[in-house]
PDB file of C-alpha atoms and ligand atoms in Angstrom:
ATOM      1  CA  MET A   1     155.817 -57.461  10.518  1.00 93.00           C
ATOM      2  CA  ILE A   2     158.705 -59.340  11.299  1.00 97.00           C
ATOM      3  CA  LYS A   3     160.123 -55.889  12.797  1.00 97.00           C
ATOM      4  CA  ALA A   4     157.772 -55.520  15.017  1.00 98.00           C
ATOM      5  CA  GLN A   5     157.629 -59.161  16.415  1.00 98.00           C
ATOM      6  CA  LEU A   6     161.642 -58.924  17.045  1.00 98.00           C
ATOM      7  CA  LYS A   7     160.602 -55.689  19.019  1.00 98.00           C
ATOM      8  CA  ASP A   8     158.048 -57.512  21.141  1.00 98.00           C
ATOM      9  CA  VAL A   9     160.508 -59.910  22.093  1.00 98.00           C
ATOM     10  CA  GLU A  10     162.799 -58.003  22.704  1.00 98.00           C
ATOM     11  CA  ASP A  11     161.056 -55.931  24.930  1.00 98.00           C
ATOM     12  CA  ARG A  12     159.550 -59.231  26.827  1.00 98.00           C
ATOM     13  CA  ILE A  13     163.294 -60.158  27.175  1.00 98.00           C
ATOM     14  CA  ASN A  14     163.879 -56.978  29.199  1.00 98.00           C
ATOM     15  CA  GLU A  15     160.919 -57.286  31.144  1.00 98.00           C
ATOM     16  CA  ALA A  16     161.659 -60.920  32.168  1.00 98.00           C
ATOM     17  CA  CYS A  17     165.572 -59.727  32.731  1.00 98.00           C
ATOM     18  CA  LEU A  18     163.891 -56.604  35.132  1.00 98.00           C
ATOM     19  CA  ARG A  19     161.406 -59.286  37.397  1.00 97.00           C
ATOM     20  CA  ALA A  20     164.913 -61.595  37.680  1.00 98.00           C
ATOM     21  CA  ASN A  21     167.240 -58.627  38.154  1.00 98.00           C
ATOM     22  CA  ARG A  22     169.155 -59.438  35.578  1.00 98.00           C
ATOM     23  CA  ASP A  23     171.183 -57.435  32.927  1.00 98.00           C
ATOM     24  CA  PRO A  24     169.498 -57.811  29.657  1.00 98.00           C
ATOM     25  CA  LYS A  25     173.343 -57.545  28.812  1.00 98.00           C
ATOM     26  CA  ASP A  26     173.496 -61.301  30.046  1.00 98.00           C
ATOM     27  CA  VAL A  27     171.072 -62.220  27.864  1.00 98.00           C
ATOM     28  CA  THR A  28     171.299 -62.833  23.952  1.00 98.00           C
ATOM     29  CA  LEU A  29     168.709 -63.344  21.485  1.00 98.00           C
ATOM     30  CA  ILE A  30     169.241 -65.740  18.774  1.00 98.00           C
ATOM     31  CA  ALA A  31     167.029 -65.523  16.071  1.00 98.00           C
ATOM     32  CA  VAL A  32     166.005 -68.930  14.892  1.00 98.00           C
ATOM     33  CA  SER A  33     165.644 -68.787  11.115  1.00 98.00           C
ATOM     34  CA  LYS A  34     165.172 -72.334   9.813  1.00 97.00           C
ATOM     35  CA  THR A  35     163.012 -72.633   6.886  1.00 96.00           C
ATOM     36  CA  LYS A  36     162.483 -69.006   6.726  1.00 97.00           C
ATOM     37  CA  PRO A  37     164.204 -66.989   3.318  1.00 97.00           C
ATOM     38  CA  LEU A  38     166.764 -64.889   3.027  1.00 97.00           C
ATOM     39  CA  SER A  39     164.791 -61.418   2.759  1.00 97.00           C
ATOM     40  CA  ASP A  40     163.077 -62.776   6.539  1.00 97.00           C
ATOM     41  CA  LEU A  41     166.737 -62.578   7.861  1.00 98.00           C
ATOM     42  CA  GLU A  42     167.779 -59.571   6.272  1.00 97.00           C
ATOM     43  CA  GLN A  43     165.084 -57.651   8.050  1.00 97.00           C
ATOM     44  CA  VAL A  44     166.554 -58.967  11.434  1.00 98.00           C
ATOM     45  CA  LEU A  45     169.715 -57.984  10.602  1.00 98.00           C
ATOM     46  CA  ASP A  46     168.434 -54.601   9.617  1.00 97.00           C
ATOM     47  CA  SER A  47     167.262 -54.010  13.232  1.00 97.00           C
ATOM     48  CA  GLY A  48     170.515 -55.262  14.636  1.00 97.00           C
ATOM     49  CA  VAL A  49     170.521 -58.767  15.490  1.00 98.00           C
ATOM     50  CA  ILE A  50     173.003 -60.552  14.384  1.00 98.00           C
ATOM     51  CA  GLU A  51     172.822 -63.604  15.965  1.00 98.00           C
ATOM     52  CA  PHE A  52     171.002 -66.584  14.257  1.00 98.00           C
ATOM     53  CA  GLY A  53     170.460 -70.196  14.812  1.00 98.00           C
ATOM     54  CA  GLU A  54     170.069 -73.090  12.138  1.00 98.00           C
ATOM     55  CA  ASN A  55     169.126 -76.307  12.657  1.00 98.00           C
ATOM     56  CA  LYS A  56     170.617 -78.055   9.329  1.00 98.00           C
ATOM     57  CA  VAL A  57     173.654 -77.849   7.996  1.00 98.00           C
ATOM     58  CA  GLN A  58     172.964 -77.154   4.416  1.00 98.00           C
ATOM     59  CA  GLU A  59     170.631 -74.678   5.145  1.00 98.00           C
ATOM     60  CA  LEU A  60     173.361 -73.019   7.319  1.00 98.00           C
ATOM     61  CA  VAL A  61     176.077 -73.175   4.906  1.00 98.00           C
ATOM     62  CA  ASP A  62     173.626 -71.705   2.100  1.00 98.00           C
ATOM     63  CA  LYS A  63     172.771 -68.734   4.079  1.00 98.00           C
ATOM     64  CA  TYR A  64     176.320 -68.485   5.463  1.00 98.00           C
ATOM     65  CA  GLU A  65     177.335 -68.141   1.712  1.00 97.00           C
ATOM     66  CA  HIS A  66     174.401 -65.721   0.600  1.00 97.00           C
ATOM     67  CA  ILE A  67     174.714 -62.855   3.838  1.00 96.00           C
ATOM     68  CA  LYS A  68     178.006 -60.827   3.425  1.00 90.00           C
ATOM     69  CA  SER A  69     177.247 -59.060   6.373  1.00 94.00           C
ATOM     70  CA  PRO A  70     178.960 -60.411   9.727  1.00 95.00           C
ATOM     71  CA  VAL A  71     176.904 -62.882  11.430  1.00 97.00           C
ATOM     72  CA  HIS A  72     177.143 -65.451  14.211  1.00 98.00           C
ATOM     73  CA  TRP A  73     176.062 -68.617  13.291  1.00 98.00           C
ATOM     74  CA  HIS A  74     174.506 -70.967  15.962  1.00 98.00           C
ATOM     75  CA  MET A  75     174.158 -74.818  14.925  1.00 98.00           C
ATOM     76  CA  ILE A  76     171.058 -75.543  17.666  1.00 98.00           C
ATOM     77  CA  GLY A  77     170.103 -78.924  15.843  1.00 98.00           C
ATOM     78  CA  HIS A  78     171.297 -82.661  15.943  1.00 97.00           C
ATOM     79  CA  LEU A  79     174.834 -82.715  13.868  1.00 98.00           C
ATOM     80  CA  GLN A  80     175.868 -85.709  11.934  1.00 98.00           C
ATOM     81  CA  THR A  81     179.617 -86.394  12.227  1.00 98.00           C
ATOM     82  CA  ASN A  82     180.043 -86.785   8.473  1.00 98.00           C
ATOM     83  CA  LYS A  83     178.486 -83.174   8.259  1.00 98.00           C
ATOM     84  CA  VAL A  84     180.749 -81.251  11.391  1.00 98.00           C
ATOM     85  CA  LYS A  85     183.540 -80.827   8.508  1.00 98.00           C
ATOM     86  CA  TYR A  86     181.254 -77.762   6.572  1.00 98.00           C
ATOM     87  CA  ILE A  87     181.082 -76.012   9.292  1.00 98.00           C
ATOM     88  CA  VAL A  88     183.629 -75.706  12.272  1.00 98.00           C
ATOM     89  CA  ASP A  89     184.781 -72.607  10.597  1.00 97.00           C
ATOM     90  CA  LYS A  90     181.559 -71.182  10.093  1.00 98.00           C
ATOM     91  CA  VAL A  91     179.901 -71.026  13.334  1.00 98.00           C
ATOM     92  CA  GLU A  92     179.772 -69.144  16.357  1.00 98.00           C
ATOM     93  CA  MET A  93     178.589 -72.133  18.630  1.00 98.00           C
ATOM     94  CA  ILE A  94     177.573 -75.735  18.147  1.00 98.00           C
ATOM     95  CA  HIS A  95     174.830 -75.711  20.986  1.00 98.00           C
ATOM     96  CA  SER A  96     174.071 -79.549  20.090  1.00 98.00           C
ATOM     97  CA  VAL A  97     177.086 -81.958  21.548  1.00 98.00           C
ATOM     98  CA  ASP A  98     175.496 -85.087  23.452  1.00 98.00           C
ATOM     99  CA  SER A  99     178.546 -87.625  22.667  1.00 98.00           C
ATOM    100  CA  PHE A 100     182.369 -87.949  22.836  1.00 98.00           C
ATOM    101  CA  LYS A 101     182.275 -89.063  19.289  1.00 98.00           C
ATOM    102  CA  LEU A 102     180.768 -85.957  17.886  1.00 98.00           C
ATOM    103  CA  ALA A 103     183.049 -83.736  19.939  1.00 98.00           C
ATOM    104  CA  SER A 104     186.129 -85.808  18.907  1.00 98.00           C
ATOM    105  CA  VAL A 105     184.793 -85.426  15.455  1.00 98.00           C
ATOM    106  CA  ILE A 106     184.636 -81.661  15.793  1.00 98.00           C
ATOM    107  CA  SER A 107     187.893 -81.639  17.287  1.00 98.00           C
ATOM    108  CA  LYS A 108     189.646 -83.091  14.838  1.00 98.00           C
ATOM    109  CA  GLU A 109     188.143 -80.882  11.988  1.00 98.00           C
ATOM    110  CA  ALA A 110     188.480 -77.691  13.989  1.00 98.00           C
ATOM    111  CA  SER A 111     192.200 -78.767  14.410  1.00 98.00           C
ATOM    112  CA  LYS A 112     192.664 -79.126  10.502  1.00 98.00           C
ATOM    113  CA  LYS A 113     191.305 -75.708   9.940  1.00 97.00           C
ATOM    114  CA  ASN A 114     193.122 -74.064  12.703  1.00 97.00           C
ATOM    115  CA  VAL A 115     190.255 -73.011  14.830  1.00 98.00           C
ATOM    116  CA  THR A 116     188.456 -73.363  18.157  1.00 98.00           C
ATOM    117  CA  VAL A 117     185.161 -74.080  18.352  1.00 98.00           C
ATOM    118  CA  ASN A 118     182.652 -72.908  21.121  1.00 98.00           C
ATOM    119  CA  ILE A 119     180.465 -75.801  22.472  1.00 98.00           C
ATOM    120  CA  LEU A 120     177.676 -77.032  24.437  1.00 98.00           C
ATOM    121  CA  ILE A 121     176.546 -79.727  25.634  1.00 98.00           C
ATOM    122  CA  GLU A 122     172.833 -80.799  24.911  1.00 98.00           C
ATOM    123  CA  VAL A 123     170.843 -82.112  28.117  1.00 98.00           C
ATOM    124  CA  ASN A 124     167.564 -84.074  27.810  1.00 98.00           C
ATOM    125  CA  VAL A 125     166.498 -83.043  31.106  1.00 97.00           C
ATOM    126  CA  ALA A 126     162.871 -84.286  30.971  1.00 94.00           C
ATOM    127  CA  LYS A 127     164.479 -87.570  29.712  1.00 94.00           C
ATOM    128  CA  GLU A 128     161.853 -87.455  26.801  1.00 94.00           C
ATOM    129  CA  GLU A 129     162.041 -90.657  24.069  1.00 91.00           C
ATOM    130  CA  SER A 130     162.045 -88.331  21.023  1.00 90.00           C
ATOM    131  CA  LYS A 131     164.903 -85.790  22.182  1.00 92.00           C
ATOM    132  CA  PHE A 132     168.657 -85.823  21.319  1.00 95.00           C
ATOM    133  CA  GLY A 133     170.638 -85.204  24.428  1.00 96.00           C
ATOM    134  CA  ILE A 134     171.923 -86.682  27.267  1.00 97.00           C
ATOM    135  CA  THR A 135     170.551 -87.477  31.013  1.00 97.00           C
ATOM    136  CA  LEU A 136     171.768 -85.135  33.425  1.00 97.00           C
ATOM    137  CA  ASP A 137     173.367 -87.699  35.750  1.00 97.00           C
ATOM    138  CA  GLU A 138     175.657 -88.400  32.283  1.00 98.00           C
ATOM    139  CA  VAL A 139     176.813 -84.646  32.054  1.00 98.00           C
ATOM    140  CA  LYS A 140     179.744 -84.279  34.229  1.00 98.00           C
ATOM    141  CA  ASP A 141     181.321 -87.566  32.896  1.00 98.00           C
ATOM    142  CA  LEU A 142     180.872 -86.168  29.486  1.00 98.00           C
ATOM    143  CA  VAL A 143     182.238 -82.632  29.968  1.00 98.00           C
ATOM    144  CA  THR A 144     185.515 -84.109  32.025  1.00 98.00           C
ATOM    145  CA  GLU A 145     185.946 -86.351  29.108  1.00 98.00           C
ATOM    146  CA  ILE A 146     185.371 -83.749  26.434  1.00 98.00           C
ATOM    147  CA  SER A 147     187.392 -80.899  28.451  1.00 98.00           C
ATOM    148  CA  SER A 148     190.774 -83.054  27.236  1.00 97.00           C
ATOM    149  CA  LEU A 149     190.033 -82.437  23.515  1.00 98.00           C
ATOM    150  CA  PRO A 150     191.902 -79.698  21.830  1.00 98.00           C
ATOM    151  CA  ASN A 151     190.625 -76.754  19.488  1.00 98.00           C
ATOM    152  CA  ILE A 152     187.299 -77.463  21.648  1.00 97.00           C
ATOM    153  CA  SER A 153     186.136 -75.340  24.301  1.00 98.00           C
ATOM    154  CA  ILE A 154     182.880 -76.206  26.364  1.00 98.00           C
ATOM    155  CA  LYS A 155     181.094 -72.940  27.214  1.00 98.00           C
ATOM    156  CA  GLY A 156     177.845 -74.715  28.744  1.00 98.00           C
ATOM    157  CA  LEU A 157     174.965 -76.449  28.532  1.00 98.00           C
ATOM    158  CA  MET A 158     171.778 -76.211  26.216  1.00 98.00           C
ATOM    159  CA  THR A 159     168.439 -78.069  26.627  1.00 98.00           C
ATOM    160  CA  ILE A 160     164.897 -77.998  24.544  1.00 98.00           C
ATOM    161  CA  ALA A 161     162.118 -78.419  27.173  1.00 97.00           C
ATOM    162  CA  PRO A 162     159.222 -80.139  26.284  1.00 96.00           C
ATOM    163  CA  PHE A 163     156.158 -78.780  24.249  1.00 95.00           C
ATOM    164  CA  VAL A 164     153.994 -77.806  26.821  1.00 96.00           C
ATOM    165  CA  ASP A 165     150.898 -75.319  27.111  1.00 96.00           C
ATOM    166  CA  ASN A 166     151.871 -73.379  30.453  1.00 98.00           C
ATOM    167  CA  PRO A 167     155.691 -72.562  30.283  1.00 98.00           C
ATOM    168  CA  GLU A 168     155.564 -72.546  34.320  1.00 98.00           C
ATOM    169  CA  ASP A 169     155.395 -76.290  33.580  1.00 98.00           C
ATOM    170  CA  ASN A 170     159.348 -76.108  32.236  1.00 98.00           C
ATOM    171  CA  ARG A 171     160.411 -73.964  35.181  1.00 98.00           C
ATOM    172  CA  MET A 172     161.881 -77.074  37.417  1.00 98.00           C
ATOM    173  CA  VAL A 173     163.814 -78.089  33.737  1.00 98.00           C
ATOM    174  CA  PHE A 174     165.436 -74.513  33.197  1.00 98.00           C
ATOM    175  CA  ARG A 175     166.628 -74.736  37.113  1.00 98.00           C
ATOM    176  CA  SER A 176     168.070 -78.190  37.020  1.00 98.00           C
ATOM    177  CA  LEU A 177     170.202 -77.482  34.115  1.00 98.00           C
ATOM    178  CA  TYR A 178     171.271 -74.115  35.999  1.00 98.00           C
ATOM    179  CA  ASN A 179     171.857 -76.251  39.268  1.00 98.00           C
ATOM    180  CA  MET A 180     173.945 -78.687  36.780  1.00 98.00           C
ATOM    181  CA  ALA A 181     175.919 -75.668  35.214  1.00 98.00           C
ATOM    182  CA  GLN A 182     177.042 -74.938  38.715  1.00 98.00           C
ATOM    183  CA  GLU A 183     177.757 -78.049  40.387  1.00 98.00           C
ATOM    184  CA  ILE A 184     180.042 -78.402  37.252  1.00 98.00           C
ATOM    185  CA  LYS A 185     181.617 -74.676  37.583  1.00 97.00           C
ATOM    186  CA  ALA A 186     182.720 -75.666  41.170  1.00 97.00           C
ATOM    187  CA  LEU A 187     184.791 -78.603  39.236  1.00 96.00           C
ATOM    188  CA  ASN A 188     186.957 -76.342  38.259  1.00 96.00           C
ATOM    189  CA  ILE A 189     187.411 -78.214  35.095  1.00 97.00           C
ATOM    190  CA  ASP A 190     190.393 -77.094  32.666  1.00 93.00           C
ATOM    191  CA  ASN A 191     188.967 -75.619  29.348  1.00 92.00           C
ATOM    192  CA  VAL A 192     185.317 -75.820  30.753  1.00 97.00           C
ATOM    193  CA  SER A 193     183.281 -72.713  31.567  1.00 96.00           C
ATOM    194  CA  MET A 194     179.617 -73.041  32.210  1.00 97.00           C
ATOM    195  CA  ASP A 195     178.701 -69.707  31.879  1.00 97.00           C
ATOM    196  CA  GLU A 196     176.061 -69.966  28.778  1.00 98.00           C
ATOM    197  CA  LEU A 197     172.812 -71.935  29.303  1.00 98.00           C
ATOM    198  CA  SER A 198     171.010 -72.105  26.204  1.00 98.00           C
ATOM    199  CA  MET A 199     167.648 -72.339  27.348  1.00 98.00           C
ATOM    200  CA  GLY A 200     163.980 -70.963  26.480  1.00 98.00           C
ATOM    201  CA  MET A 201     162.048 -70.953  22.898  1.00 98.00           C
ATOM    202  CA  THR A 202     159.024 -68.989  21.584  1.00 98.00           C
ATOM    203  CA  ASN A 203     156.679 -70.541  24.456  1.00 97.00           C
ATOM    204  CA  ASP A 204     158.805 -70.409  27.080  1.00 98.00           C
ATOM    205  CA  PHE A 205     161.843 -67.986  26.926  1.00 98.00           C
ATOM    206  CA  GLU A 206     160.627 -65.853  29.913  1.00 98.00           C
ATOM    207  CA  VAL A 207     160.562 -68.133  32.328  1.00 98.00           C
ATOM    208  CA  ALA A 208     164.185 -69.530  31.246  1.00 98.00           C
ATOM    209  CA  ILE A 209     165.480 -66.068  31.182  1.00 98.00           C
ATOM    210  CA  GLU A 210     164.022 -65.985  35.231  1.00 98.00           C
ATOM    211  CA  GLU A 211     165.628 -69.414  35.755  1.00 98.00           C
ATOM    212  CA  GLY A 212     169.080 -68.171  34.129  1.00 98.00           C
ATOM    213  CA  ALA A 213     169.262 -68.568  30.290  1.00 98.00           C
ATOM    214  CA  THR A 214     172.189 -66.297  28.974  1.00 98.00           C
ATOM    215  CA  PHE A 215     170.831 -67.575  24.992  1.00 98.00           C
ATOM    216  CA  VAL A 216     167.278 -67.791  24.213  1.00 98.00           C
ATOM    217  CA  ARG A 217     166.220 -69.796  20.698  1.00 98.00           C
ATOM    218  CA  VAL A 218     163.292 -67.685  19.747  1.00 98.00           C
ATOM    219  CA  GLY A 219     161.734 -68.835  16.284  1.00 98.00           C
ATOM    220  CA  THR A 220     157.895 -68.647  15.566  1.00 98.00           C
ATOM    221  CA  ALA A 221     157.837 -65.272  17.747  1.00 98.00           C
ATOM    222  CA  ILE A 222     159.822 -63.213  15.900  1.00 98.00           C
ATOM    223  CA  PHE A 223     159.065 -64.845  11.790  1.00 98.00           C
ATOM    224  CA  GLY A 224     155.907 -66.576  12.342  1.00 96.00           C
ATOM    225  CA  THR A 225     154.882 -69.998  11.899  1.00 95.00           C
ATOM    226  CA  ARG A 226     157.100 -72.642   9.976  1.00 93.00           C
ATOM    227  CA  ASN A 227     155.904 -74.459   6.992  1.00 83.00           C
ATOM    228  CA  TYR A 228     157.501 -77.586   6.501  1.00 76.00           C
ATOM    229  CA  ASN A 229     156.425 -78.713   3.282  1.00 65.00           C
ATOM    230  CA  ILE A 230     158.052 -75.861   1.036  1.00 54.00           C
TER     231      ILE A 230
HETATM  232  C1  LIG B   1     163.375 -74.855  16.014  1.00 86.23           C
HETATM  233  C2  LIG B   1     164.157 -74.564  17.262  1.00 86.23           C
HETATM  234  C3  LIG B   1     163.721 -73.265  18.042  1.00 86.23           C
HETATM  235  C4  LIG B   1     162.874 -72.034  17.871  1.00 86.23           C
HETATM  236  O1  LIG B   1     161.374 -72.864  18.137  1.00 86.23           O
HETATM  237  P1  LIG B   1     160.464 -71.864  18.363  1.00 86.23           P
HETATM  238  O2  LIG B   1     159.449 -72.527  19.125  1.00 86.23           O
HETATM  239  O3  LIG B   1     160.034 -71.613  17.045  1.00 86.23           O
HETATM  240  O4  LIG B   1     161.016 -70.588  18.997  1.00 86.23           O
HETATM  241  C5  LIG B   1     164.732 -73.473  19.187  1.00 86.23           C
HETATM  242  N1  LIG B   1     165.545 -74.521  19.530  1.00 86.23           N
HETATM  243  C6  LIG B   1     165.805 -75.244  18.663  1.00 86.23           C
HETATM  244  C7  LIG B   1     166.931 -76.280  18.975  1.00 86.23           C
HETATM  245  C8  LIG B   1     165.411 -75.294  17.073  1.00 86.23           C
HETATM  246  O5  LIG B   1     165.436 -76.578  16.782  1.00 86.23           O
END
C-alpha cells in the first residue's frame, strides 16, 4: 500500500514537472514520516527514496539510530534552541530556521562538532497566527544577519502554506516565496545560495512544483493519515 502510494506521488510529481517544463531531477521528494513506525519507513527506503522529514527532535534521533542504511534526515518542525545539539551532525538540512537566535545556536553547536549545517529560512507567507516563521518583509534582513555566522549555509526558503480546500488558493503564496528567493539571489550575499525552495505538502505539492518548489514535503499521501494519540 505505501509503495503504491509512493509511486502515485512520484508520478504526480513528474506530471507537474512536465506541465511546468521543469526537470524532475530538480524536485526532491521528502517523505514526511513523523508518527510513523520504522516498518513504514523501510518500505519507502526499499523503493529507493532516502529523504525523510521529521518534525520532532526525539523522534528524528530515535529513527536515526535505528535505520542503518544511508538516509538524509530533514528537520522540518519548530526547533527549540536547547535541542539543536542533538541533531546538528545528523541532519541533511534544517528547514525551520526563523530567528537569529536559533541560527546562532545552530552555528555554535555545528562549530563544536566541526560540521556545516544547511538551513532554510521559514517564512509565514500568509501571516497565519498559528504558524511559526517570519514574514516576507523580514526575510532579507534575517538572511543578511545569519549569512555572517560560521558553520552554517543558507540554501533557500521554506513555507507551510495555509490549509485550503482548493490548492489553487495557495498558488500566490508559493509564487511570493519564489519571488522573494529571486530578489535575495540578486543581492549576491556571501554564503547564501537561494537555490532551494521547500514548499508543497499532500494537498498542494503539484501547485508548489508549478511555482518552483525544489523540495516537496509529503506525508499523508505516502503513509496515510496520522494518529497522534498513540
Ligand atoms: C507534517 C508536515 C508535512 C506533511 O504534511 P502532509 O499534509 O501529511 O503531506 C509537511 N511539512 C511539515 C512542516 C509538516 O509538519
